[in-house]
Amino acid sequence: MKQERRDRHRSKNRDGSIRGEKSVIIQAPGESLLDADSPREDDRDDNWGETTTVVTGTSVDSISNEDLTQLSKDSEDSSALECRRYISPALGAILGFVSLITPLAFLALPQLLWRDSLDPCGTPCEGLYISLAFKLLILLISTWALFLRPPRATLPRFFVFRCLLLALVFLFVASYWLFYGVRVLEPRETDYRGIVGYAASLVDALLFIQYLALVLLEVRHLQPAFSLKVVRSTDGVSRFYNVGHLSIQRAAVWVLDQYYSDFPVYNPALLNLPKSILTKKMSAFKVYNLGEDNSTNNSTGQSRAMIAAAARRRDNSHNEYYYEEAEVERKVRKRKARLVVAVEEAFTHIKRHQQEDAVTSSPKHPREVMDPREAAQAIFAPMARAMQKYLRATRQQTYHSMESIISHLQFCITHNMSPKAFLERYLVPGPTLQYLDSNRGRQWTLVSEEPVTASLRQGHVFSLKRLDLSLIVTVTPLPFLHIAEEFIDPKSHKFVMKLQSETSV
């Protein structure tokens, strides 16, 4: 008896410890309309934007020391990324500045050091001055347009062509300074016209390098050469894109640009099957042979047939899924209709104020003049309930807070947009860029078996990973098209009527 009491006490302690593991999630006002896993979403009448406290039986969100360490590591990584973001443009700007100053230095140093011993140049030098000035201006503008653009992504490796061009510019400038020091500075050359021509030749060389940079960086990849199939691993959404000759890391940046504008937003709440199907418990059969070993095969066959028939009757999960999907679609259509009607009625309550309206208004019932923010808050109340129910049904409540809806409503009122224009953001899920947070969704990890600086080839597969999803990219070269010409003689377009005995002509 004492042993049984101890076992009961231990089981109670275990149950109490399990039930005692609870977590409290405090939802800040205005962050989302409703928690994604809130029970009985149709029967709740909570006010919009109130602070919601949810007590669950298991731990959902918790912050441990590992999480804090990860957060600090992420902040350090973000600062390192910010430093790397500006290193390459800074080096390019310094090298470009030195390249532009070098021809002017070639002309100024002889004038400052041995001006009295220089031979007069006259009109030929003045023409070279004008040519040199315009070439430097063109070089400055083209350098600003081609190299001094703010980077939009940090690559894991160096851009090979860009590094090649910077190295080529450095070698040209260093070589010119070396020969200038040996041929001009050391012997104090007196032929100033030759010095001006030497500086002009450097500017010409820099212009040719600029043309080479334009071809390698901007023109080479314009002709399509490969087809990229991009598949999102979580929900299977795919797109196809044609690109030119790019490296793997540049192709990854190009794919991410298209992803944010072409792919619909990733909503993990839409991936799960209905809970009634997932939580369904299938009872198992246990068959015991209570007879003797010499029982007949007829009874065994009948028992197996009964078990198979019962399993077929109970295995109707696909039917439940079908009817569950139909019910969800019906609910969404119903709540969409309520939302459209509520928004149309709400928009009829406001009108843009005109100067003549102040004259026609009655002194007993003066019309209140509101700014767009006040007007948006005034007409938001009648549509709030319908909007809340529709966003719950479509699982969009995490993307649209009350503040964002009011701001969008204010924007639509300010620009005289119709109710359908206001509803476009909510009836049709927009691209990922529309819901992109400034602090999230920026860092991706490129995974590739090939070096990321290698050019795209047939069969290359690389992936772009994030915390919650990944993009799988498959490279396929575009086929070579052989187009043959066939000449058709215009005289061959002649026809003959075929007559038969049954034809009534």
XYZ file of C-alpha atoms in Angstrom:
505
model
C 0.000 0.000 0.000
C 2.810 2.436 0.828
C 4.457 1.666 -2.480
C 1.204 2.426 -4.349
C 0.841 5.763 -2.509
C 4.405 6.700 -3.467
C 3.706 5.877 -7.133
C 0.513 7.956 -7.079
C 2.359 10.878 -5.511
C 5.100 10.666 -8.155
C 2.581 10.562 -11.014
C 0.792 13.611 -9.573
C 4.099 15.464 -9.363
C 4.855 14.589 -12.972
C 1.436 15.785 -14.133
C 1.784 18.949 -12.127
C 5.195 19.636 -13.606
C 3.867 19.090 -17.105
C 0.839 21.272 -16.537
C 2.966 23.896 -14.871
C 5.081 24.525 -17.993
C 3.188 27.517 -19.292
C 4.333 30.529 -21.214
C 2.755 33.957 -21.434
C 2.845 35.738 -24.768
C 2.092 39.452 -24.652
C 1.114 40.843 -28.003
C 1.895 44.518 -28.402
C -0.952 46.735 -29.627
C -1.065 47.285 -33.348
C 1.422 44.552 -34.234
C -1.037 42.085 -35.731
C -4.750 41.636 -35.873
C -4.928 38.241 -34.275
C -2.540 35.537 -33.235
C -2.118 32.937 -35.950
C -3.138 30.020 -33.701
C -5.910 31.656 -31.719
C -8.773 29.240 -30.968
C -12.370 29.893 -31.960
C -11.465 32.777 -34.207
C -15.041 33.139 -35.409
C -16.575 33.620 -31.955
C -14.135 36.081 -30.474
C -15.266 39.683 -29.996
C -12.042 41.204 -28.759
C -11.397 44.826 -29.594
C -8.984 45.631 -32.396
C -5.494 46.481 -31.278
C -5.923 45.724 -27.571
C -3.081 44.157 -25.670
C -3.721 40.417 -25.836
C -2.395 37.874 -23.360
C -2.447 34.224 -24.391
C -1.680 31.442 -21.895
C -0.857 28.136 -23.521
C -0.072 24.704 -22.140
C 3.296 24.349 -23.800
C 6.165 26.707 -24.278
C 5.875 28.567 -27.598
C 8.374 31.418 -27.503
C 11.196 31.603 -25.002
C 14.479 33.475 -24.852
C 17.473 31.607 -23.537
C 21.125 32.460 -23.194
C 21.781 30.850 -26.566
C 19.178 33.139 -28.137
C 20.771 36.188 -26.552
C 24.174 35.072 -27.806
C 22.716 34.581 -31.266
C 21.179 38.057 -31.184
C 24.496 39.635 -30.234
C 26.198 37.634 -32.972
C 23.627 38.816 -35.506
C 24.225 42.422 -34.489
C 27.988 41.952 -34.904
C 27.449 40.324 -38.295
C 25.220 43.194 -39.370
C 27.903 45.731 -38.402
C 30.499 43.712 -40.308
C 28.194 43.640 -43.322
C 27.782 47.398 -43.118
C 31.586 47.809 -43.112
C 32.020 45.458 -46.066
C 29.310 47.314 -47.922
C 31.387 50.485 -48.218
C 34.924 49.078 -48.530
C 34.806 48.364 -52.265
C 33.199 51.716 -53.258
C 35.692 53.554 -51.051
C 38.682 51.855 -52.691
C 37.237 52.504 -56.141
C 36.595 56.166 -55.303
C 40.169 56.640 -54.038
C 41.671 55.009 -57.134
C 39.391 57.018 -59.437
C 40.301 60.258 -57.696
C 44.023 59.504 -58.064
C 43.521 58.658 -61.751
C 41.727 61.941 -62.433
C 44.269 64.031 -60.507
C 47.304 62.399 -62.150
C 47.050 64.200 -65.566
C 46.613 67.526 -63.808
C 49.632 66.761 -61.635
C 51.686 65.975 -64.754
C 50.887 69.452 -66.063
C 51.314 71.328 -62.756
C 54.614 69.891 -61.467
C 56.848 71.319 -64.230
C 55.149 74.709 -63.857
C 55.860 74.701 -60.128
C 59.418 73.278 -60.120
C 61.270 74.537 -63.231
C 58.927 76.979 -64.904
C 61.683 79.369 -66.079
C 63.500 76.706 -68.100
C 60.440 75.405 -69.980
C 60.211 75.956 -73.718
C 57.237 78.055 -74.859
C 54.392 75.922 -76.179
C 51.932 78.373 -77.707
C 48.822 77.465 -79.667
C 49.349 73.647 -79.865
C 49.326 73.416 -76.070
C 46.142 75.468 -75.813
C 44.378 73.020 -78.137
C 45.650 70.135 -76.008
C 44.402 71.919 -72.894
C 40.862 72.128 -74.298
C 40.899 68.492 -75.454
C 42.272 67.362 -72.098
C 39.639 69.311 -70.177
C 36.713 67.803 -72.107
C 38.151 64.286 -71.881
C 38.547 64.616 -68.124
C 34.963 65.863 -67.835
C 33.662 62.880 -69.833
C 35.837 60.542 -67.771
C 34.519 62.027 -64.533
C 30.858 61.687 -65.530
C 31.267 58.128 -66.842
C 33.162 57.092 -63.704
C 30.411 58.497 -61.524
C 27.715 56.703 -63.548
C 29.484 53.352 -63.788
C 31.489 52.889 -60.603
C 30.197 55.238 -57.925
C 26.722 53.764 -57.658
C 25.747 52.618 -54.157
C 25.988 48.829 -53.881
C 22.746 46.950 -53.425
C 24.230 43.705 -52.131
C 27.347 42.414 -50.456
C 28.822 39.448 -52.304
C 30.651 36.602 -50.537
C 33.559 36.856 -52.994
C 35.127 39.617 -55.048
C 33.627 40.543 -58.384
C 36.327 39.280 -60.748
C 35.800 41.733 -63.604
C 35.587 44.717 -61.283
C 38.815 43.726 -59.519
C 40.476 43.172 -62.900
C 39.535 46.669 -64.047
C 40.720 48.272 -60.807
C 44.023 46.411 -61.069
C 44.370 47.519 -64.691
C 43.783 51.169 -63.740
C 46.293 50.911 -60.914
C 48.937 49.420 -63.242
C 48.354 52.129 -65.862
C 48.618 54.975 -63.360
C 51.646 53.443 -61.610
C 53.419 52.874 -64.935
C 52.755 56.427 -66.081
C 54.058 57.824 -62.774
C 57.150 55.645 -63.048
C 58.024 56.823 -66.569
C 57.109 60.394 -65.623
C 59.560 60.304 -62.754
C 62.332 58.806 -64.881
C 61.824 60.821 -68.104
C 60.434 64.144 -66.830
C 61.092 64.824 -63.136
C 64.650 63.527 -62.859
C 66.163 65.210 -66.000
C 63.765 68.208 -65.671
C 62.406 67.962 -69.202
C 62.052 71.357 -70.907
C 59.758 70.297 -73.772
C 56.427 71.236 -72.204
C 54.469 70.300 -75.313
C 55.691 66.721 -74.975
C 54.661 66.730 -71.285
C 51.143 67.881 -72.220
C 50.933 65.156 -74.869
C 52.106 62.612 -72.280
C 49.265 63.632 -69.928
C 46.752 63.521 -72.794
C 47.847 59.955 -73.650
C 47.094 58.897 -70.061
C 43.565 60.323 -70.315
C 43.055 58.461 -73.618
C 44.156 55.200 -71.979
C 41.755 55.775 -69.082
C 38.903 56.376 -71.546
C 39.645 53.047 -73.259
C 39.624 51.298 -69.881
C 36.285 52.958 -69.223
C 34.942 51.508 -72.468
C 36.256 48.070 -71.492
C 34.521 48.373 -68.115
C 31.240 49.228 -69.828
C 31.490 46.110 -72.011
C 32.456 43.734 -69.205
C 30.150 45.032 -66.485
C 27.051 46.183 -68.323
C 26.907 44.738 -71.844
C 28.287 41.212 -71.606
C 25.402 39.733 -69.622
C 22.566 41.406 -71.521
C 22.118 38.661 -74.112
C 20.118 35.757 -72.571
C 22.085 32.530 -72.372
C 20.605 30.544 -69.466
C 17.208 29.803 -68.006
C 16.975 29.776 -64.209
C 14.232 27.812 -62.477
C 13.669 29.204 -58.983
C 11.620 27.088 -56.568
C 10.708 28.085 -53.022
C 11.283 25.036 -50.865
C 8.438 25.582 -48.424
C 5.381 25.943 -50.659
C 6.714 25.033 -54.112
C 6.109 28.402 -55.798
C 8.341 28.563 -58.890
C 9.349 31.064 -61.539
C 11.526 30.943 -64.669
C 13.979 33.679 -65.651
C 16.362 34.166 -68.565
C 19.791 35.601 -67.770
C 23.072 36.131 -69.572
C 26.621 35.150 -68.695
C 26.815 35.812 -64.968
C 28.754 34.366 -62.098
C 26.901 32.347 -59.502
C 26.997 35.100 -56.887
C 25.789 37.772 -59.323
C 23.058 35.431 -60.530
C 22.036 34.972 -56.891
C 21.694 38.737 -56.461
C 19.665 38.941 -59.667
C 17.381 36.119 -58.499
C 16.759 37.858 -55.168
C 15.834 41.066 -56.994
C 13.201 39.160 -58.937
C 12.087 37.226 -55.856
C 11.069 40.302 -53.908
C 8.991 41.623 -56.821
C 7.588 38.437 -58.428
C 7.076 35.873 -55.674
C 4.002 36.155 -53.453
C 4.649 36.626 -49.778
C 5.468 33.448 -47.882
C 2.668 32.686 -45.439
C 3.454 29.605 -43.311
C -0.100 29.561 -41.932
C -1.424 28.420 -45.334
C 0.777 25.327 -45.564
C -0.761 23.165 -42.867
C -3.673 20.840 -43.330
C -6.812 21.470 -41.269
C -6.381 20.586 -37.624
C -9.345 18.225 -37.723
C -7.358 16.019 -40.116
C -3.965 16.368 -38.469
C -5.276 15.512 -35.007
C -7.403 12.628 -36.126
C -6.579 9.494 -34.178
C -6.768 6.260 -36.108
C -7.520 3.375 -33.837
C -5.366 0.332 -34.490
C -6.539 -3.267 -34.683
C -5.104 -5.921 -32.456
C -5.940 -9.458 -33.557
C -5.618 -12.279 -31.074
C -5.827 -15.924 -32.069
C -7.986 -17.391 -29.304
C -8.594 -20.656 -31.071
C -6.431 -23.721 -31.246
C -3.580 -24.110 -33.690
C -5.683 -26.324 -35.932
C -8.348 -23.659 -36.518
C -9.740 -23.521 -39.996
C -8.367 -21.130 -42.649
C -11.940 -19.995 -43.340
C -12.263 -18.144 -40.034
C -8.845 -16.496 -40.530
C -9.812 -15.273 -43.996
C -13.101 -13.879 -42.709
C -11.352 -11.948 -39.915
C -8.870 -10.457 -42.384
C -11.685 -9.424 -44.716
C -13.524 -7.747 -41.831
C -10.383 -5.826 -40.828
C -9.771 -4.646 -44.400
C -13.375 -3.514 -44.818
C -13.296 -1.573 -41.542
C -10.017 0.091 -42.549
C -11.481 1.133 -45.899
C -14.515 2.632 -44.192
C -12.413 4.629 -41.760
C -9.738 5.768 -44.216
C -11.605 8.831 -45.469
C -9.129 11.587 -44.613
C -9.122 12.825 -48.203
C -12.879 13.310 -48.049
C -12.557 15.326 -44.863
C -9.834 17.424 -46.469
C -12.021 18.050 -49.520
C -15.003 19.213 -47.492
C -12.768 21.224 -45.164
C -11.286 23.086 -48.146
C -14.743 23.713 -49.576
C -15.892 25.107 -46.241
C -12.862 27.408 -46.029
C -13.479 28.703 -49.552
C -17.122 29.331 -48.748
C -16.187 31.211 -45.601
C -13.622 33.315 -47.452
C -16.104 34.235 -50.198
C -18.709 35.166 -47.622
C -16.362 37.357 -45.603
C -14.971 38.920 -48.757
C -18.479 39.944 -49.797
C -19.110 41.457 -46.352
C -15.821 43.339 -46.507
C -16.490 44.753 -49.975
C -19.959 45.943 -48.962
C -18.668 47.443 -45.692
C -15.880 49.339 -47.467
C -18.226 50.615 -50.183
C -20.664 51.903 -47.557
C -17.873 53.463 -45.499
C -16.506 55.364 -48.501
C -19.933 56.876 -49.179
C -19.783 58.700 -45.824
C -16.958 61.039 -46.859
C -16.610 63.619 -49.566
C -13.770 65.901 -50.514
C -14.399 69.364 -49.117
C -14.908 72.122 -51.680
C -15.048 75.873 -51.110
C -18.676 76.106 -52.217
C -19.689 73.455 -49.672
C -19.107 75.947 -46.861
C -21.707 78.276 -48.398
C -24.370 75.603 -48.964
C -24.026 74.047 -45.507
C -26.753 74.858 -43.019
C -25.851 76.925 -39.915
C -27.866 74.519 -37.765
C -25.987 71.503 -39.072
C -22.477 72.621 -39.980
C -20.287 70.115 -41.743
C -17.155 69.112 -39.882
C -13.990 69.531 -41.934
C -11.390 66.804 -41.240
C -7.902 66.127 -42.449
C -7.148 62.794 -44.200
C -6.008 61.116 -40.985
C -9.183 61.997 -39.108
C -11.345 60.985 -42.064
C -9.589 57.621 -42.283
C -10.128 56.977 -38.576
C -13.781 57.998 -38.878
C -14.667 55.604 -41.700
C -12.449 52.799 -40.432
C -14.808 51.957 -37.555
C -17.703 50.611 -39.716
C -15.399 48.383 -41.743
C -13.111 47.235 -38.929
C -15.125 44.145 -37.971
C -15.454 42.907 -41.553
C -11.774 43.586 -42.218
C -10.741 41.704 -39.106
C -12.827 38.634 -39.960
C -11.608 38.547 -43.563
C -7.937 38.780 -42.580
C -8.456 35.974 -40.079
C -10.073 33.750 -42.695
C -7.282 34.354 -45.222
C -4.496 34.103 -42.596
C -3.190 37.599 -43.373
C -3.566 39.021 -39.885
C 0.193 38.950 -39.242
C 0.937 41.213 -42.211
C -1.566 44.000 -41.625
C -1.757 45.894 -38.364
C -4.421 48.416 -37.540
C -1.971 51.285 -37.962
C -0.897 50.100 -41.424
C -4.522 49.762 -42.560
C -5.385 53.261 -41.360
C -2.276 54.665 -43.060
C -3.220 52.949 -46.317
C -6.778 54.232 -45.975
C -5.445 57.741 -45.416
C -3.317 57.423 -48.554
C -6.307 56.290 -50.623
C -8.472 59.140 -49.344
C -5.777 61.710 -50.044
C -5.406 60.590 -53.669
C -9.143 60.130 -54.397
C -8.822 56.384 -54.830
C -11.877 54.157 -55.083
C -12.880 51.466 -52.565
C -11.643 48.777 -54.953
C -8.247 50.448 -55.075
C -8.175 50.405 -51.278
C -9.114 46.703 -51.139
C -6.562 45.648 -53.728
C -3.861 45.235 -51.080
C -5.983 42.840 -49.008
C -7.995 40.865 -51.573
C -4.925 39.956 -53.651
C -1.754 39.061 -51.683
C 1.015 41.276 -52.936
C 4.666 40.473 -53.642
C 7.209 39.916 -50.917
C 8.561 43.455 -51.239
C 5.220 44.863 -50.057
C 5.569 43.155 -46.668
C 9.341 43.427 -46.320
C 10.530 44.654 -42.963
C 13.553 46.919 -42.968
C 15.228 44.805 -40.288
C 14.422 41.365 -41.683
C 14.735 39.481 -44.922
C 18.004 41.080 -45.989
C 20.558 38.413 -45.127
C 20.736 35.280 -47.260
C 23.216 32.429 -47.398
C 24.451 31.222 -50.778
C 25.105 27.478 -50.884
C 26.876 26.113 -53.949
C 29.106 23.152 -54.694
C 30.883 25.197 -57.358
C 32.924 28.342 -56.573
C 30.589 31.316 -56.411
C 32.865 33.287 -58.762
C 32.466 30.657 -61.498
C 30.223 31.395 -64.466
C 26.888 29.675 -64.892
C 27.011 26.274 -66.570
C 24.540 23.582 -67.507
C 23.341 21.607 -64.526
C 24.532 24.035 -61.870
C 22.310 23.991 -58.798
C 22.674 26.486 -55.977
C 20.397 27.573 -53.172
C 19.727 30.769 -51.274
C 18.820 30.052 -47.672
C 17.144 32.107 -45.022
C 15.941 31.193 -41.571
C 12.422 30.183 -42.630
C 12.786 29.236 -46.301
C 15.206 28.638 -49.152
C 15.254 29.176 -52.906
C 16.549 26.348 -55.082
C 17.940 27.578 -58.414
C 18.567 25.199 -61.328
C 20.535 26.415 -64.361
C 19.599 25.277 -67.861
C 21.236 26.715 -70.990
C 18.958 28.095 -73.653
C 18.894 25.935 -76.790
C 20.710 26.970 -79.927
C 18.122 27.904 -82.520
C 18.619 26.926 -86.126
C 16.255 28.861 -88.355
C 16.039 27.820 -92.002
C 14.524 29.803 -94.792
C 11.979 28.437 -97.234
C 10.956 30.399 -100.306
C 7.333 30.260 -101.436
C 6.602 31.224 -104.992
C 3.643 33.638 -105.122
C 2.470 31.939 -108.339
C 1.860 28.716 -106.419
C -1.179 30.199 -104.641
C -3.739 28.788 -107.116
C -6.566 26.429 -106.278
C -8.946 24.095 -108.140
C -12.494 23.234 -107.096
C -13.017 19.516 -106.541
C -16.487 18.552 -107.817
C -18.324 15.402 -106.799
C -21.605 13.914 -107.937
C -23.284 14.659 -104.581
C -22.122 18.287 -104.530
C -24.996 20.728 -105.134
C -23.222 23.505 -107.050
